[in-house]
PDB file of C-alpha atoms in Angstrom:
ATOM      1  CA  MET A 172     130.439 107.672 150.188  1.00 35.00           C
ATOM      2  CA  LYS A 173     131.290 105.489 147.224  1.00 37.00           C
ATOM      3  CA  THR A 174     130.691 102.370 149.333  1.00 33.00           C
ATOM      4  CA  THR A 175     127.209 103.600 150.245  1.00 33.00           C
ATOM      5  CA  ILE A 176     126.318 104.167 146.605  1.00 31.00           C
ATOM      6  CA  LYS A 177     127.476 100.648 145.673  1.00 34.00           C
ATOM      7  CA  THR A 178     125.544  99.119 148.545  1.00 31.00           C
ATOM      8  CA  LEU A 179     122.345 100.900 147.595  1.00 33.00           C
ATOM      9  CA  PHE A 180     122.777  99.911 143.965  1.00 34.00           C
ATOM     10  CA  ALA A 181     123.334  96.249 144.883  1.00 38.00           C
ATOM     11  CA  LEU A 182     120.310  96.286 147.175  1.00 35.00           C
ATOM     12  CA  THR A 183     118.156  97.879 144.480  1.00 38.00           C
ATOM     13  CA  LEU A 184     119.369  95.409 141.851  1.00 38.00           C
ATOM     14  CA  GLY A 185     118.693  92.486 144.173  1.00 39.00           C
ATOM     15  CA  MET A 186     115.173  93.692 144.840  1.00 37.00           C
ATOM     16  CA  ALA A 187     114.558  94.088 141.116  1.00 41.00           C
ATOM     17  CA  LEU A 188     115.808  90.578 140.397  1.00 39.00           C
ATOM     18  CA  PHE A 189     113.740  89.152 143.247  1.00 37.00           C
ATOM     19  CA  SER A 190     110.692  90.954 141.909  1.00 42.00           C
ATOM     20  CA  CYS A 191     111.267  89.586 138.417  1.00 46.00           C
ATOM     21  CA  ASP A 192     111.695  86.057 139.727  1.00 46.00           C
ATOM     22  CA  ASN A 193     108.600  86.156 141.912  1.00 49.00           C
ATOM     23  CA  SER A 194     106.045  84.233 139.870  1.00 51.00           C
ATOM     24  CA  ASP A 195     103.336  85.036 142.415  1.00 57.00           C
ATOM     25  CA  ASP A 196     103.214  88.677 141.387  1.00 55.00           C
ATOM     26  CA  PRO A 197      99.974  89.389 139.505  1.00 57.00           C
ATOM     27  CA  GLN A 198     100.527  90.277 135.879  1.00 57.00           C
ATOM     28  CA  PRO A 199      99.029  93.589 134.750  1.00 59.00           C
ATOM     29  CA  VAL A 200      95.855  93.214 132.709  1.00 62.00           C
ATOM     30  CA  LEU A 201      95.961  95.491 129.708  1.00 71.00           C
ATOM     31  CA  PRO A 202      92.653  96.942 128.525  1.00 83.00           C
ATOM     32  CA  LEU A 203      91.424  95.692 125.176  1.00 94.00           C
ATOM     33  CA  GLU A 204      91.520  98.242 122.393  1.00 94.00           C
ATOM     34  CA  ALA A 205      89.001  98.625 119.587  1.00 97.00           C
ATOM     35  CA  THR A 206      90.211  98.013 116.043  1.00 98.00           C
ATOM     36  CA  LEU A 207      88.850 100.363 113.380  1.00 98.00           C
ATOM     37  CA  VAL A 208      88.286  99.024 109.867  1.00 98.00           C
ATOM     38  CA  GLU A 209      87.609 101.690 107.269  1.00 98.00           C
ATOM     39  CA  ASP A 210      86.023 101.394 103.833  1.00 98.00           C
ATOM     40  CA  LEU A 211      85.948  97.622 103.445  1.00 98.00           C
ATOM     41  CA  ALA A 212      84.522  97.544  99.924  1.00 98.00           C
ATOM     42  CA  ALA A 213      81.921  94.804  99.406  1.00 98.00           C
ATOM     43  CA  PRO A 214      79.744  95.846  96.459  1.00 96.00           C
ATOM     44  CA  ASN A 215      76.439  94.137  95.878  1.00 93.00           C
ATOM     45  CA  ASP A 216      75.399  92.377  92.684  1.00 87.00           C
ATOM     46  CA  VAL A 217      74.434  94.625  89.788  1.00 83.00           C
ATOM     47  CA  ILE A 218      70.650  94.365  89.608  1.00 79.00           C
ATOM     48  CA  ASP A 219      68.158  95.683  87.086  1.00 73.00           C
ATOM     49  CA  ARG A 220      65.954  97.907  89.251  1.00 72.00           C
ATOM     50  CA  GLN A 221      62.995  97.456  86.938  1.00 78.00           C
ATOM     51  CA  THR A 222      62.953  93.667  86.737  1.00 78.00           C
ATOM     52  CA  GLY A 223      65.087  92.594  89.707  1.00 73.00           C
ATOM     53  CA  THR A 224      67.269  90.530  87.376  1.00 81.00           C
ATOM     54  CA  ILE A 225      70.885  90.082  88.428  1.00 83.00           C
ATOM     55  CA  LEU A 226      73.017  91.524  85.648  1.00 80.00           C
ATOM     56  CA  GLU A 227      76.384  90.873  87.317  1.00 86.00           C
ATOM     57  CA  GLU A 228      76.992  88.614  90.291  1.00 89.00           C
ATOM     58  CA  ARG A 229      79.774  89.800  92.545  1.00 93.00           C
ATOM     59  CA  PRO A 230      81.689  87.741  95.121  1.00 96.00           C
ATOM     60  CA  PHE A 231      81.530  88.063  98.876  1.00 98.00           C
ATOM     61  CA  VAL A 232      84.419  89.794 100.615  1.00 98.00           C
ATOM     62  CA  TYR A 233      85.858  87.614 103.389  1.00 98.00           C
ATOM     63  CA  PHE A 234      87.259  89.093 106.581  1.00 98.00           C
ATOM     64  CA  SER A 235      89.119  87.605 109.535  1.00 98.00           C
ATOM     65  CA  LEU A 236      88.518  89.360 112.829  1.00 98.00           C
ATOM     66  CA  GLU A 237      91.371  87.337 114.317  1.00 97.00           C
ATOM     67  CA  GLN A 238      93.840  88.609 111.710  1.00 97.00           C
ATOM     68  CA  ASN A 239      92.212  92.017 111.134  1.00 98.00           C
ATOM     69  CA  ALA A 240      92.548  91.381 107.429  1.00 98.00           C
ATOM     70  CA  GLN A 241      90.649  90.598 104.252  1.00 98.00           C
ATOM     71  CA  VAL A 242      91.319  86.961 103.400  1.00 98.00           C
ATOM     72  CA  SER A 243      90.323  84.393 100.799  1.00 98.00           C
ATOM     73  CA  GLU A 244      87.340  82.072 101.087  1.00 97.00           C
ATOM     74  CA  ALA A 245      89.749  79.158 101.586  1.00 97.00           C
ATOM     75  CA  GLU A 246      91.189  80.724 104.741  1.00 97.00           C
ATOM     76  CA  ASP A 247      89.744  80.929 108.260  1.00 97.00           C
ATOM     77  CA  TRP A 248      87.449  83.866 107.691  1.00 98.00           C
ATOM     78  CA  ASP A 249      84.861  84.956 110.240  1.00 98.00           C
ATOM     79  CA  LEU A 250      82.539  87.296 108.328  1.00 98.00           C
ATOM     80  CA  ALA A 251      81.707  87.697 104.649  1.00 98.00           C
ATOM     81  CA  PHE A 252      80.252  90.929 103.270  1.00 98.00           C
ATOM     82  CA  LYS A 253      78.296  91.713 100.113  1.00 98.00           C
ATOM     83  CA  GLY A 254      75.957  94.660  99.869  1.00 97.00           C
ATOM     84  CA  THR A 255      73.997  94.788 103.120  1.00 97.00           C
ATOM     85  CA  THR A 256      74.407  91.035 103.677  1.00 97.00           C
ATOM     86  CA  ILE A 257      76.835  89.752 106.302  1.00 98.00           C
ATOM     87  CA  ARG A 258      77.432  86.009 106.517  1.00 98.00           C
ATOM     88  CA  VAL A 259      79.230  84.031 109.206  1.00 98.00           C
ATOM     89  CA  ASN A 260      81.532  81.096 108.511  1.00 98.00           C
ATOM     90  CA  ALA A 261      79.285  78.199 109.475  1.00 97.00           C
ATOM     91  CA  ALA A 262      81.891  75.690 108.237  1.00 97.00           C
ATOM     92  CA  LYS A 263      84.249  76.950 110.971  1.00 97.00           C
ATOM     93  CA  ASN A 264      81.525  77.147 113.630  1.00 97.00           C
ATOM     94  CA  VAL A 265      81.435  80.934 113.614  1.00 98.00           C
ATOM     95  CA  SER A 266      78.268  82.237 115.241  1.00 98.00           C
ATOM     96  CA  ALA A 267      76.780  85.654 115.897  1.00 98.00           C
ATOM     97  CA  ALA A 268      74.200  87.414 118.025  1.00 98.00           C
ATOM     98  CA  ILE A 269      72.757  90.915 117.831  1.00 98.00           C
ATOM     99  CA  VAL A 270      72.300  92.783 121.087  1.00 97.00           C
ATOM    100  CA  THR A 271      71.178  96.270 122.005  1.00 97.00           C
ATOM    101  CA  GLY A 272      73.477  98.444 124.068  1.00 97.00           C
ATOM    102  CA  ILE A 273      76.237 101.025 124.040  1.00 97.00           C
ATOM    103  CA  PHE A 274      79.340  99.536 122.441  1.00 98.00           C
ATOM    104  CA  ASP A 275      81.800 100.880 125.004  1.00 96.00           C
ATOM    105  CA  GLN A 276      79.622  99.749 127.898  1.00 97.00           C
ATOM    106  CA  ILE A 277      79.256  96.114 126.818  1.00 97.00           C
ATOM    107  CA  ASN A 278      81.954  94.594 129.001  1.00 96.00           C
ATOM    108  CA  GLU A 279      80.936  90.972 128.647  1.00 97.00           C
ATOM    109  CA  VAL A 280      78.740  88.750 126.518  1.00 98.00           C
ATOM    110  CA  PRO A 281      75.211  89.181 127.914  1.00 96.00           C
ATOM    111  CA  ALA A 282      73.594  86.028 129.254  1.00 95.00           C
ATOM    112  CA  SER A 283      70.586  86.840 127.066  1.00 94.00           C
ATOM    113  CA  ALA A 284      72.626  86.817 123.828  1.00 97.00           C
ATOM    114  CA  SER A 285      71.324  84.154 121.464  1.00 96.00           C
ATOM    115  CA  PHE A 286      74.101  82.986 119.169  1.00 98.00           C
ATOM    116  CA  ALA A 287      73.298  81.343 115.853  1.00 98.00           C
ATOM    117  CA  THR A 288      75.122  80.346 112.708  1.00 98.00           C
ATOM    118  CA  ASP A 289      74.036  80.577 109.092  1.00 98.00           C
ATOM    119  CA  THR A 290      71.808  77.918 107.600  1.00 96.00           C
ATOM    120  CA  ASP A 291      70.468  77.402 104.098  1.00 93.00           C
ATOM    121  CA  SER A 292      67.278  79.235 105.055  1.00 94.00           C
ATOM    122  CA  GLU A 293      68.370  81.804 107.639  1.00 96.00           C
ATOM    123  CA  LEU A 294      71.289  84.078 108.382  1.00 98.00           C
ATOM    124  CA  ALA A 295      72.653  84.627 111.867  1.00 98.00           C
ATOM    125  CA  ILE A 296      72.800  88.370 111.094  1.00 98.00           C
ATOM    126  CA  PRO A 297      69.407  89.104 109.495  1.00 97.00           C
ATOM    127  CA  THR A 298      69.033  91.252 106.416  1.00 95.00           C
ATOM    128  CA  GLY A 299      66.264  93.740 105.688  1.00 94.00           C
ATOM    129  CA  GLY A 300      65.640  97.168 107.144  1.00 94.00           C
ATOM    130  CA  GLY A 301      65.163  97.053 110.904  1.00 94.00           C
ATOM    131  CA  ASN A 302      65.840  93.318 111.127  1.00 94.00           C
ATOM    132  CA  GLY A 303      69.546  93.282 111.801  1.00 95.00           C
ATOM    133  CA  TRP A 304      72.136  96.028 111.865  1.00 97.00           C
ATOM    134  CA  TYR A 305      70.614  98.679 109.582  1.00 98.00           C
ATOM    135  CA  ASN A 306      67.558 100.709 108.688  1.00 97.00           C
ATOM    136  CA  TYR A 307      66.534 101.406 105.104  1.00 96.00           C
ATOM    137  CA  ASN A 308      64.963 104.749 104.211  1.00 96.00           C
ATOM    138  CA  PRO A 309      62.883 104.199 101.032  1.00 94.00           C
ATOM    139  CA  GLN A 310      62.338 107.929 100.520  1.00 94.00           C
ATOM    140  CA  ALA A 311      66.032 108.784 100.615  1.00 94.00           C
ATOM    141  CA  ASN A 312      67.128 105.314  99.398  1.00 94.00           C
ATOM    142  CA  THR A 313      69.806 105.169 102.093  1.00 97.00           C
ATOM    143  CA  ILE A 314      71.173 102.595 104.526  1.00 97.00           C
ATOM    144  CA  THR A 315      71.838 103.692 108.101  1.00 98.00           C
ATOM    145  CA  PRO A 316      73.321 101.605 110.925  1.00 98.00           C
ATOM    146  CA  ILE A 317      70.830 101.291 113.796  1.00 98.00           C
ATOM    147  CA  PRO A 318      72.180 103.110 116.865  1.00 97.00           C
ATOM    148  CA  GLY A 319      72.812 100.760 119.755  1.00 97.00           C
ATOM    149  CA  ARG A 320      72.948  97.594 117.653  1.00 97.00           C
ATOM    150  CA  VAL A 321      76.057  95.595 118.481  1.00 98.00           C
ATOM    151  CA  ILE A 322      77.026  92.373 116.729  1.00 98.00           C
ATOM    152  CA  LEU A 323      78.661  89.727 118.888  1.00 98.00           C
ATOM    153  CA  VAL A 324      80.747  87.140 117.051  1.00 98.00           C
ATOM    154  CA  LYS A 325      82.306  83.893 118.226  1.00 98.00           C
ATOM    155  CA  THR A 326      85.204  83.583 115.818  1.00 98.00           C
ATOM    156  CA  SER A 327      86.699  80.635 113.977  1.00 97.00           C
ATOM    157  CA  ALA A 328      89.295  80.430 116.774  1.00 97.00           C
ATOM    158  CA  GLY A 329      86.592  80.322 119.451  1.00 97.00           C
ATOM    159  CA  ASN A 330      87.170  83.853 120.728  1.00 98.00           C
ATOM    160  CA  TYR A 331      84.450  86.389 121.404  1.00 98.00           C
ATOM    161  CA  SER A 332      84.247  89.752 119.689  1.00 98.00           C
ATOM    162  CA  LYS A 333      81.903  92.727 119.771  1.00 98.00           C
ATOM    163  CA  MET A 334      81.426  94.785 116.635  1.00 98.00           C
ATOM    164  CA  GLU A 335      79.672  98.038 115.744  1.00 98.00           C
ATOM    165  CA  ILE A 336      79.054  99.122 112.161  1.00 98.00           C
ATOM    166  CA  LEU A 337      79.581 102.868 111.849  1.00 98.00           C
ATOM    167  CA  SER A 338      78.934 103.556 108.175  1.00 98.00           C
ATOM    168  CA  TYR A 339      77.856 101.918 104.924  1.00 98.00           C
ATOM    169  CA  TYR A 340      79.241 104.669 102.700  1.00 98.00           C
ATOM    170  CA  LYS A 341      82.765 105.367 101.502  1.00 98.00           C
ATOM    171  CA  GLY A 342      84.607 107.808 103.713  1.00 97.00           C
ATOM    172  CA  ASN A 343      82.061 107.540 106.551  1.00 97.00           C
ATOM    173  CA  PRO A 344      80.306 110.789 105.552  1.00 97.00           C
ATOM    174  CA  PRO A 345      77.511 112.426 107.571  1.00 97.00           C
ATOM    175  CA  MET A 346      74.188 111.007 106.384  1.00 96.00           C
ATOM    176  CA  ALA A 347      73.065 114.513 105.388  1.00 94.00           C
ATOM    177  CA  GLU A 348      75.833 114.482 102.770  1.00 96.00           C
ATOM    178  CA  VAL A 349      75.034 111.044 101.334  1.00 97.00           C
ATOM    179  CA  ASP A 350      73.696 111.052  97.782  1.00 96.00           C
ATOM    180  CA  PRO A 351      72.451 107.517  97.026  1.00 93.00           C
ATOM    181  CA  PHE A 352      73.205 108.017  93.326  1.00 92.00           C
ATOM    182  CA  THR A 353      76.782 109.265  93.674  1.00 96.00           C
ATOM    183  CA  THR A 354      78.113 108.272  97.111  1.00 97.00           C
ATOM    184  CA  PRO A 355      79.751 104.834  96.866  1.00 97.00           C
ATOM    185  CA  SER A 356      77.879 102.381  99.091  1.00 97.00           C
ATOM    186  CA  ALA A 357      78.791  98.971 100.541  1.00 97.00           C
ATOM    187  CA  HIS A 358      82.014 100.443 101.941  1.00 98.00           C
ATOM    188  CA  TYR A 359      81.897  99.259 105.535  1.00 98.00           C
ATOM    189  CA  THR A 360      83.454 101.211 108.352  1.00 98.00           C
ATOM    190  CA  PHE A 361      83.239  99.360 111.646  1.00 98.00           C
ATOM    191  CA  ARG A 362      85.047  98.889 114.917  1.00 98.00           C
ATOM    192  CA  TYR A 363      85.468  95.764 116.950  1.00 98.00           C
ATOM    193  CA  VAL A 364      87.064  94.421 120.089  1.00 98.00           C
ATOM    194  CA  ILE A 365      88.237  90.822 120.309  1.00 98.00           C
ATOM    195  CA  GLN A 366      89.069  88.943 123.503  1.00 97.00           C
ATOM    196  CA  PRO A 367      91.995  86.639 122.602  1.00 96.00           C
ATOM    197  CA  ASN A 368      91.954  84.554 125.786  1.00 94.00           C
ATOM    198  CA  GLY A 369      88.656  82.773 125.079  1.00 93.00           C
ATOM    199  CA  THR A 370      86.678  84.390 127.892  1.00 96.00           C
ATOM    200  CA  GLN A 371      83.442  86.331 127.421  1.00 97.00           C
ATOM    201  CA  ASN A 372      84.809  89.548 128.920  1.00 96.00           C
ATOM    202  CA  PHE A 373      85.693  92.648 126.957  1.00 96.00           C
TER     203      PHE A 373
END
């Protein structure tokens, strides 16, 4: 009986070692997971609402999708935020496209996606209500992400990412609870998926 146990163990161990050494075995493909970024604070300039004069100019907040971290302007950032403006790092060949679709159902970069980078006269991610990622309600004076708008980004490392902005207000509150005079704005909550192998599949 003991001999049988040893034989079975040796056979099992041999099969395990053979399996490990077999380079032809397909490697499991793990599904990509979305990263959630909450309350990335990127306040706009302080502006006199009566005259439009900038009273205090504030810096952009730089973010690396590759590192999932706020970084300095001197580093390899992908996106820069200030107020409702989102810039891409043209110096590092970062580009972006806006597509319409359900975030979880966009499994690859659509062939129709038109990527662009920032220029002196135009941003890859347009600003203004209804032009890019948000709507502006002049009656309520609120900013709301447009449902179904997904931002695709080709990062500084050449990888593709899909991104959905979920909220412009601190704490991601329901819009019915947003008071434009007291609820801190320009606090981005968004989720994104990045494909690290350079392909266009998510």
